[in-house]
PDB file of C-alpha atoms in Angstrom:
ATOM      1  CA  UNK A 959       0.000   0.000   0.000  1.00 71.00           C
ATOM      2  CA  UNK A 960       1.012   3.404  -1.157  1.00 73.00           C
ATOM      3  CA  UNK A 961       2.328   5.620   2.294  1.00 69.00           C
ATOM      4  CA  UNK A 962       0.494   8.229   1.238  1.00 68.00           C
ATOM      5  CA  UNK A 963      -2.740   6.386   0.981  1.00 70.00           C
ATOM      6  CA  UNK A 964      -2.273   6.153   4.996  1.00 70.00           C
ATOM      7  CA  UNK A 965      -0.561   9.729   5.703  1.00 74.00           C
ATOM      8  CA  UNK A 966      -0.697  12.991   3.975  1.00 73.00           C
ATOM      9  CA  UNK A 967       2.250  13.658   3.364  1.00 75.00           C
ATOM     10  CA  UNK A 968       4.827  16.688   1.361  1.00 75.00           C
ATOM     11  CA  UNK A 969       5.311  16.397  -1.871  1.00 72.00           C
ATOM     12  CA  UNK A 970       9.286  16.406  -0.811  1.00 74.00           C
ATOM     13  CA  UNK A 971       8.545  14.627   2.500  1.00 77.00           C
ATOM     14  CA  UNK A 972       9.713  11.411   3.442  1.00 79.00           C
ATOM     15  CA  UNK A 973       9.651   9.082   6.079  1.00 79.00           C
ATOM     16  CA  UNK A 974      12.460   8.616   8.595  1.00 82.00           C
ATOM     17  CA  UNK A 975      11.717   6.556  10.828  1.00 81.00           C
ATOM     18  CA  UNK A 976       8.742   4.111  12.228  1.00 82.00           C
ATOM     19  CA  UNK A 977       8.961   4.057  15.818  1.00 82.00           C
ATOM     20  CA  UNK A 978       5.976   1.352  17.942  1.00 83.00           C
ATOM     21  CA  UNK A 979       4.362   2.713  20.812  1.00 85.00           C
ATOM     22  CA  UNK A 980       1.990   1.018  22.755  1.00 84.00           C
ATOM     23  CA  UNK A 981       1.356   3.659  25.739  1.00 85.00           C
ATOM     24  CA  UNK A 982       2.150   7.175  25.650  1.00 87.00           C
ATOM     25  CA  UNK A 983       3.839   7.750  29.108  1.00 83.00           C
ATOM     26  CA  UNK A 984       5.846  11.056  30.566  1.00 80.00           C
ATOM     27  CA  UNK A 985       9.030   9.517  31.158  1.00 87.00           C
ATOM     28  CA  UNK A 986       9.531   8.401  27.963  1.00 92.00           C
ATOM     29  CA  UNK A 987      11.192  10.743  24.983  1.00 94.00           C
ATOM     30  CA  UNK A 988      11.759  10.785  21.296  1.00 94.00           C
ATOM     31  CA  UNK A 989      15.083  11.266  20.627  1.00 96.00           C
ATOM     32  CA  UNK A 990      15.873  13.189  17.199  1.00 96.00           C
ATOM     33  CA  UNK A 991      18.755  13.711  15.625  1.00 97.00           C
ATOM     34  CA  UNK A 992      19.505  15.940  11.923  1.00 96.00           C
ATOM     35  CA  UNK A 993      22.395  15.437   9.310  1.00 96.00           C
ATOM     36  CA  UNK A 994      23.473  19.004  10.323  1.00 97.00           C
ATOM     37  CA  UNK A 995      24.341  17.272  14.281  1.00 97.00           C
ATOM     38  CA  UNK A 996      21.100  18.956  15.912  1.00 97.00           C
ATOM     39  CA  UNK A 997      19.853  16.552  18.282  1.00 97.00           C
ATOM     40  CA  UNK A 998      16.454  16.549  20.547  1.00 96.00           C
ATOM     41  CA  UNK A 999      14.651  15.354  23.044  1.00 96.00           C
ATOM     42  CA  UNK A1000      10.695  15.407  23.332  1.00 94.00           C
ATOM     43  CA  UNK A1001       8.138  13.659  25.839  1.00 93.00           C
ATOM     44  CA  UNK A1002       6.286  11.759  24.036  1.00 91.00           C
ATOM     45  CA  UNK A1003       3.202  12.648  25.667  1.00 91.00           C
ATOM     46  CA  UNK A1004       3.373  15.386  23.553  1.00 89.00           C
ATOM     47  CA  UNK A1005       1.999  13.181  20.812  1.00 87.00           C
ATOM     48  CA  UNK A1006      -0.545  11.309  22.041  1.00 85.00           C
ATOM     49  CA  UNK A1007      -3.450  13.641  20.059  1.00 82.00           C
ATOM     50  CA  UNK A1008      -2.148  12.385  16.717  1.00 74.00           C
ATOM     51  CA  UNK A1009      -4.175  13.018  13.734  1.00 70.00           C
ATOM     52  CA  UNK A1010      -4.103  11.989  10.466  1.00 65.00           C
ATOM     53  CA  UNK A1011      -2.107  15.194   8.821  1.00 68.00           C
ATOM     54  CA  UNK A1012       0.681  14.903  11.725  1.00 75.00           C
ATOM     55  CA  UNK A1013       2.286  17.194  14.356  1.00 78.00           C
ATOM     56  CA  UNK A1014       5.316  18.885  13.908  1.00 82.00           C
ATOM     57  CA  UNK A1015       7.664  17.023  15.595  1.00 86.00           C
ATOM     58  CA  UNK A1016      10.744  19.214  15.252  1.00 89.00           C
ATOM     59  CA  UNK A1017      11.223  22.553  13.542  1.00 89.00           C
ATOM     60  CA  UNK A1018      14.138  22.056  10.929  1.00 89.00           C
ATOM     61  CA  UNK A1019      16.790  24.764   9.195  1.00 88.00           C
ATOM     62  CA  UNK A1020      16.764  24.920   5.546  1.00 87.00           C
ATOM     63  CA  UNK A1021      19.653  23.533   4.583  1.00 90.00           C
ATOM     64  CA  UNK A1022      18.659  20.354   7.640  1.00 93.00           C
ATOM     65  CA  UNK A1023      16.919  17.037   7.546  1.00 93.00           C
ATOM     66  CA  UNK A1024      16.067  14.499  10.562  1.00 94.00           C
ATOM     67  CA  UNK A1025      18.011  11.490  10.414  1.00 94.00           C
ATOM     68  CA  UNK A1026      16.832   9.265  12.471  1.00 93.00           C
ATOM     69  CA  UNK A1027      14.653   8.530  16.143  1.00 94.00           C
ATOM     70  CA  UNK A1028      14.643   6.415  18.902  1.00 93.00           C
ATOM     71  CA  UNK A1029      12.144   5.659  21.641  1.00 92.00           C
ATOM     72  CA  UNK A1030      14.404   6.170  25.078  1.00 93.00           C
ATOM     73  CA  UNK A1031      13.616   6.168  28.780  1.00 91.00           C
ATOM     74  CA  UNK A1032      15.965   9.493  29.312  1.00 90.00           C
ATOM     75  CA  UNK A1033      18.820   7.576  30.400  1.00 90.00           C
ATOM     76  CA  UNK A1034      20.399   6.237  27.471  1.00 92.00           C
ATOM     77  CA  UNK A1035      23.944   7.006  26.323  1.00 95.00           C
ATOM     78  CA  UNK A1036      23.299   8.426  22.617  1.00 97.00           C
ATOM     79  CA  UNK A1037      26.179   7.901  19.561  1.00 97.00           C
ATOM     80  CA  UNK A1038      26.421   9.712  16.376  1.00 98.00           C
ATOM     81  CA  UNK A1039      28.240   8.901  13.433  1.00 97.00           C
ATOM     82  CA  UNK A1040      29.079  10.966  10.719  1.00 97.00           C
ATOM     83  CA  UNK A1041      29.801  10.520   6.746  1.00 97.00           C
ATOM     84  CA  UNK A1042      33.449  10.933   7.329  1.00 97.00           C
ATOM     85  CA  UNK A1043      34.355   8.086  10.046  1.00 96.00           C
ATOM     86  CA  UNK A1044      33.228  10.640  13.374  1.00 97.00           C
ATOM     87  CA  UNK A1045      31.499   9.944  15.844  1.00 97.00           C
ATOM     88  CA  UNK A1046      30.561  11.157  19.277  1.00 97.00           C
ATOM     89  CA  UNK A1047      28.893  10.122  22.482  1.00 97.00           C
ATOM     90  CA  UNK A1048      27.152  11.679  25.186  1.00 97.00           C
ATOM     91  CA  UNK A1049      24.269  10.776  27.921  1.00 96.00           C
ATOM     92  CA  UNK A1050      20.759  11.516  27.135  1.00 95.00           C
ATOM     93  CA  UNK A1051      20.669  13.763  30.190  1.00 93.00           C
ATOM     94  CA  UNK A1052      22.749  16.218  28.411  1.00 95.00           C
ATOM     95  CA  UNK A1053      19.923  16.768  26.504  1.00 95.00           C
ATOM     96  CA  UNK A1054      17.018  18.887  28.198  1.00 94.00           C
ATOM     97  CA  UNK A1055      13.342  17.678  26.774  1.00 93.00           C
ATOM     98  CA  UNK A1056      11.893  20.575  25.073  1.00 93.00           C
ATOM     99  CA  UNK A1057       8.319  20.741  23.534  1.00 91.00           C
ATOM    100  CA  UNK A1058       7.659  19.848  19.599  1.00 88.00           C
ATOM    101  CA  UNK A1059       8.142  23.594  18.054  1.00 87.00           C
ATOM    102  CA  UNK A1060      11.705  23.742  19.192  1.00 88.00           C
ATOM    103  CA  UNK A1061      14.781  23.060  17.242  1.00 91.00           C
ATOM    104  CA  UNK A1062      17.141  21.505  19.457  1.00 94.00           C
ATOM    105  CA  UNK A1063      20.367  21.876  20.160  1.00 96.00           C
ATOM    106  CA  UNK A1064      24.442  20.661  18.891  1.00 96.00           C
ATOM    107  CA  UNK A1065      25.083  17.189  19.429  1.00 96.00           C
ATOM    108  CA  UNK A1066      28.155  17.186  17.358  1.00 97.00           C
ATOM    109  CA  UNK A1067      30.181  20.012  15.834  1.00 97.00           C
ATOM    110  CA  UNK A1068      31.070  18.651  12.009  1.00 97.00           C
ATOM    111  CA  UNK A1069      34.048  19.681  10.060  1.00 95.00           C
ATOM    112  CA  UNK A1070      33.265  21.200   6.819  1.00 95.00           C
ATOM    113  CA  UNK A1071      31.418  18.812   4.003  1.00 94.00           C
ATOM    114  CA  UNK A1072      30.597  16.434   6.787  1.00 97.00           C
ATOM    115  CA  UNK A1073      27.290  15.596   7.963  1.00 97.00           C
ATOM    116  CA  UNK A1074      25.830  12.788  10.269  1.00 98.00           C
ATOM    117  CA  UNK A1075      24.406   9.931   8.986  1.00 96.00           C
ATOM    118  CA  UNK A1076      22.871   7.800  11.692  1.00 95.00           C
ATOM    119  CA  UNK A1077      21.962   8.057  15.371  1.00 96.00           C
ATOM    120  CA  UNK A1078      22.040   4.926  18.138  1.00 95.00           C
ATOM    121  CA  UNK A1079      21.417   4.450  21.504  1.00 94.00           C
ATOM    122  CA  UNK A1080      24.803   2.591  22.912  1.00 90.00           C
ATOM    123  CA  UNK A1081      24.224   0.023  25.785  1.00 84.00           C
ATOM    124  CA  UNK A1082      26.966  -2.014  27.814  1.00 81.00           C
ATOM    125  CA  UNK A1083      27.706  -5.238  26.421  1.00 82.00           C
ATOM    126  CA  UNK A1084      27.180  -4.139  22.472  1.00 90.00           C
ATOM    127  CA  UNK A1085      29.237  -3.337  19.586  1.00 94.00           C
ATOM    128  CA  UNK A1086      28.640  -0.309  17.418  1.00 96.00           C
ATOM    129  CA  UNK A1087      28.563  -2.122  13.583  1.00 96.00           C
ATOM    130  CA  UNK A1088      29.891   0.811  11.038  1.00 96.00           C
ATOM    131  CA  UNK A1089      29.510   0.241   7.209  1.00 96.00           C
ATOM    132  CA  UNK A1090      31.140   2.333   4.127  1.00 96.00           C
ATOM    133  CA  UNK A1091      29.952   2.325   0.539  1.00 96.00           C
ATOM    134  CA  UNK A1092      32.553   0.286  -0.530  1.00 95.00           C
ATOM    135  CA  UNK A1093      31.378  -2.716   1.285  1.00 93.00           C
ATOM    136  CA  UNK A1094      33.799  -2.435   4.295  1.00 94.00           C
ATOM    137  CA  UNK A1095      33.078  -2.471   7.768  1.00 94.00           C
ATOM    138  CA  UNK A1096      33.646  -3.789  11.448  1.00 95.00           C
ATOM    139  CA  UNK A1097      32.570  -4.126  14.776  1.00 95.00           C
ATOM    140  CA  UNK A1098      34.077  -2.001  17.642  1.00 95.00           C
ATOM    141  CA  UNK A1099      33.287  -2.983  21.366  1.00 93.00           C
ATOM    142  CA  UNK A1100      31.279  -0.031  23.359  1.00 91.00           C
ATOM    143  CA  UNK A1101      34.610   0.185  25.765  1.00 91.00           C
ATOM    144  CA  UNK A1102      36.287   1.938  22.961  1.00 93.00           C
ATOM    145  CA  UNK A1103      33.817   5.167  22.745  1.00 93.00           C
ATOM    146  CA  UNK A1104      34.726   7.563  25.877  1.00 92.00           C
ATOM    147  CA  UNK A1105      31.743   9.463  27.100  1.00 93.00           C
ATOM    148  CA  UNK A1106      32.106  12.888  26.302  1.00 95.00           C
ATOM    149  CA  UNK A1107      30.250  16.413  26.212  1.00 94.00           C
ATOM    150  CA  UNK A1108      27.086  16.966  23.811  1.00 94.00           C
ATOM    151  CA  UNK A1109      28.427  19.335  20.960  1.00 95.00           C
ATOM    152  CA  UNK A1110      32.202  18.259  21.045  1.00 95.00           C
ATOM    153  CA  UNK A1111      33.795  17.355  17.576  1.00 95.00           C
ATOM    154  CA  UNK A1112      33.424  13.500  18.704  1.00 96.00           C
ATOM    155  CA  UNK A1113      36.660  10.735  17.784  1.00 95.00           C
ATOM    156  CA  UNK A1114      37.341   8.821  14.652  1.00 96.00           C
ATOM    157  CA  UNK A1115      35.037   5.992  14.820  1.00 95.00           C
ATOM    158  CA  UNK A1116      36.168   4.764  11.000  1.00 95.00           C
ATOM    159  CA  UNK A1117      39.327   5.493   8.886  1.00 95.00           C
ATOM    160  CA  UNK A1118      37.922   6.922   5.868  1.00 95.00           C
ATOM    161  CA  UNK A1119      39.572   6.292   2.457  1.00 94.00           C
ATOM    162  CA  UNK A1120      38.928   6.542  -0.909  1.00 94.00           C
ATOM    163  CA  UNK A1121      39.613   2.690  -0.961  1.00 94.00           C
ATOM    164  CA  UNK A1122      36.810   2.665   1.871  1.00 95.00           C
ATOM    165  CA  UNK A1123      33.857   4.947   0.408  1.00 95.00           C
ATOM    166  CA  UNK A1124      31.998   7.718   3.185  1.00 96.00           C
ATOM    167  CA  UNK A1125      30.112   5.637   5.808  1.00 97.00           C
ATOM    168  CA  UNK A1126      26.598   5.050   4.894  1.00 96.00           C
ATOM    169  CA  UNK A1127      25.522   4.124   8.711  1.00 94.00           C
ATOM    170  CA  UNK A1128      26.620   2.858  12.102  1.00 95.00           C
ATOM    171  CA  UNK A1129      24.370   0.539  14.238  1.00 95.00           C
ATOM    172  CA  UNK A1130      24.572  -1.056  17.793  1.00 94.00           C
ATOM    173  CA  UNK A1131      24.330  -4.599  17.493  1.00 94.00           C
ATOM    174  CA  UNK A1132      24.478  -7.942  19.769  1.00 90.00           C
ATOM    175  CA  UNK A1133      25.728 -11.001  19.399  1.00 88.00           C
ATOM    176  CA  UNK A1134      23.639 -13.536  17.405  1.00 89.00           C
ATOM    177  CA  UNK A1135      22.137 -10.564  15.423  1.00 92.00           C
ATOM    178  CA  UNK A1136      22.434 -10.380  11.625  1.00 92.00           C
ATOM    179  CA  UNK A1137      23.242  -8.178   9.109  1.00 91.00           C
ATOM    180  CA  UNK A1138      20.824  -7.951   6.071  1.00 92.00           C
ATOM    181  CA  UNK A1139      22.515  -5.127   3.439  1.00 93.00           C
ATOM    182  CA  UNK A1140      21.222  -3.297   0.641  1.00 93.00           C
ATOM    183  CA  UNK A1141      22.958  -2.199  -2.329  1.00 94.00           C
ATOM    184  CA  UNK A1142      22.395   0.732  -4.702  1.00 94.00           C
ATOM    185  CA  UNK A1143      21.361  -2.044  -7.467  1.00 93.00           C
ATOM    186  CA  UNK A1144      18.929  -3.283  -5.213  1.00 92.00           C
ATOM    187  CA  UNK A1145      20.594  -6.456  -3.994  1.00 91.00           C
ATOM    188  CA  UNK A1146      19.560  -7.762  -0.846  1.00 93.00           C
ATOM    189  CA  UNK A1147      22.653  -9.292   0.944  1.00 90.00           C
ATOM    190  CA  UNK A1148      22.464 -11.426   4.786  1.00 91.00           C
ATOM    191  CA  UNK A1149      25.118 -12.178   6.726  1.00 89.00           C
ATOM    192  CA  UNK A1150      25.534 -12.714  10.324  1.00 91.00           C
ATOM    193  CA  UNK A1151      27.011 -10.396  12.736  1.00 92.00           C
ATOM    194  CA  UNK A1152      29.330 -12.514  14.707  1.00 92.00           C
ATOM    195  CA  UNK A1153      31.218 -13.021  11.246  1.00 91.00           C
ATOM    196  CA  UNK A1154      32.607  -9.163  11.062  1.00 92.00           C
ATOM    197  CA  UNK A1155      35.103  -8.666  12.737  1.00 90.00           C
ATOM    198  CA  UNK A1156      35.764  -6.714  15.773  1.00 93.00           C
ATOM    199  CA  UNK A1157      38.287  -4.201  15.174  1.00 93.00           C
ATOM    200  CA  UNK A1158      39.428  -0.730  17.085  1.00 91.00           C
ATOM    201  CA  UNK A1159      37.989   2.796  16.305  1.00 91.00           C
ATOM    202  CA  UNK A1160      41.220   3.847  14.446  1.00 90.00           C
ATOM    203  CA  UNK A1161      41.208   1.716  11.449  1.00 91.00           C
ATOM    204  CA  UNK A1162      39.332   1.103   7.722  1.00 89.00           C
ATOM    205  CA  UNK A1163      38.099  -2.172   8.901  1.00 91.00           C
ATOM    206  CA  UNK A1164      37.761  -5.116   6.476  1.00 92.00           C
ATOM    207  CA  UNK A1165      35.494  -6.110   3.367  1.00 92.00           C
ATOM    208  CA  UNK A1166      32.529  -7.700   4.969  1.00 88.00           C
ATOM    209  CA  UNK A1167      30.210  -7.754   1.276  1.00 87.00           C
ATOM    210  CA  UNK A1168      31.412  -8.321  -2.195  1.00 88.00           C
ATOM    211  CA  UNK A1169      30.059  -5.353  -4.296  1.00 90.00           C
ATOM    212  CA  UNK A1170      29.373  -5.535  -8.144  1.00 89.00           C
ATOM    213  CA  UNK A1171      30.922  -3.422 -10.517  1.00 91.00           C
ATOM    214  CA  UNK A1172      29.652   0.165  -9.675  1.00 91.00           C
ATOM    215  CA  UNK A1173      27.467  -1.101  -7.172  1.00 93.00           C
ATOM    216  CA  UNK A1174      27.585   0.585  -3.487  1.00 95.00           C
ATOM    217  CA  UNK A1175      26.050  -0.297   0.128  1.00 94.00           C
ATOM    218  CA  UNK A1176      23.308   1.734   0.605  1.00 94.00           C
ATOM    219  CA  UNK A1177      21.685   1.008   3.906  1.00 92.00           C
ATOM    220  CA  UNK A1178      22.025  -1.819   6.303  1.00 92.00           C
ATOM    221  CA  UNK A1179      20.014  -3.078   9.681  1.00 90.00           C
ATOM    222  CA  UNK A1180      20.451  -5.749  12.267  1.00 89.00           C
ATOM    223  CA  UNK A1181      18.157  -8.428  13.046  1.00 87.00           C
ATOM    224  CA  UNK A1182      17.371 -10.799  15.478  1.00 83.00           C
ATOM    225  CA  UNK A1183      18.505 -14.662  13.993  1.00 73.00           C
ATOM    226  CA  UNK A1184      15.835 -17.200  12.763  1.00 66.00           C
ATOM    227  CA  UNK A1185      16.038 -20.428  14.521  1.00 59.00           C
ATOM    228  CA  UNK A1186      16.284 -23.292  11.700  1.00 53.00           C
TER     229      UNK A1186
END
């Protein structure tokens, strides 16, 4: 079915993110962040009176686009990763909840031409999974990512080469998850988590999927296994 046979939607507009709520509670947030490193934090009581044509969730600059959401508790540690192997991150708390109308505020300060390309919320015990265009990638254990400030310039989270390709998204993942990959020529590819390696921040990582000529990774997300 057609989205916009469900939601009315922009002409220009499209959807970020999908988020399954089953009570609408106080202490719980959305969690936005943009591609320009705006990040924010909303109750999500604020959108219990949904209606068909929306609310506005966040109020974006011209030049800005949301990036991604997650459902927290306000106690999450929250990573960003950028285009050009950055990444930086910070507790939720840093982050004051502020109604829908607002624009937020700098969760990372990017260097020129770079922009962030996916958001995460990092728990103990998980690796952050970080994929390039090229088909290379790894798995870097949460140890390695020092909490810092909200708004800081972040630490290299991927060596980025022309060998490598920009990173087209970072993901925190658990053991016995997989990895189903999709490629600019619409090839579906599945492989299973434990199977990349884990490597440190620092470095380019390793080919984890064979590409076809002129092909690129385009987006990626972890999944729980299926029991045979």
């Amino acid at each position: 079915t057609a989205i916009i046979n469900l939601l009315q939607l922009e002409s220009e507009e499209k959807i970020t993110a999908v988020i399954q709520v089953k009570e609408f509670l106080p202490e719980r947030y959305l969690f936005m962040a943009t591609k320009k490193g705006i990040v924010k934090k909303t109750s999500l009581i604020e959108f219990k009176n949904l209606h068909k044509g929306g609310l506005n969730a966040i109020h974006l600059d011209d030049d800005d686009e949301l990036i991604g959401v997650r459902f927290t508790n306000g106690n999450h540690d929250v990573i960003l990763g950028t285009k050009w192997g950055m990444a930086i991150l910070f507790p939720e708390d840093d982050v004051r909840a502020i109604g829908r109308q607002g624009r937020g505020v700098r969760g990372i300060r990017l260097s020129d031409g770079d922009e962030v390309i996916a958001m995460d919320t990092l728990m103990p015990n998980a690796d952050v999974l970080t994929v390039t265009a090229e088909g290379y990638g790894k798995r870097t254990q949460r140890d390695e990512y020092r909490t810092q400030t909200r708004g800081g310039k972040g630490l290299i989270n991927m060596k980025v080469t022309e060998k490598t390709g920009a990173v087209i998204g970072l993901k925190v993942v658990r053991p016995g998850q997989e990895l189903i990959l999709i490629t600019t020529d619409g090839i579906v590819i599945r492989t299973k988590v434990d199977e990349i390696s884990v490597i440190s921040r620092n470095t380019q990582g390793v080919k984890v999927v064979r590409l076809g000529e002129g092909d690129k990774a385009a987006s990626f997300a972890a999944m729980e296994q299926k029991n045979n």
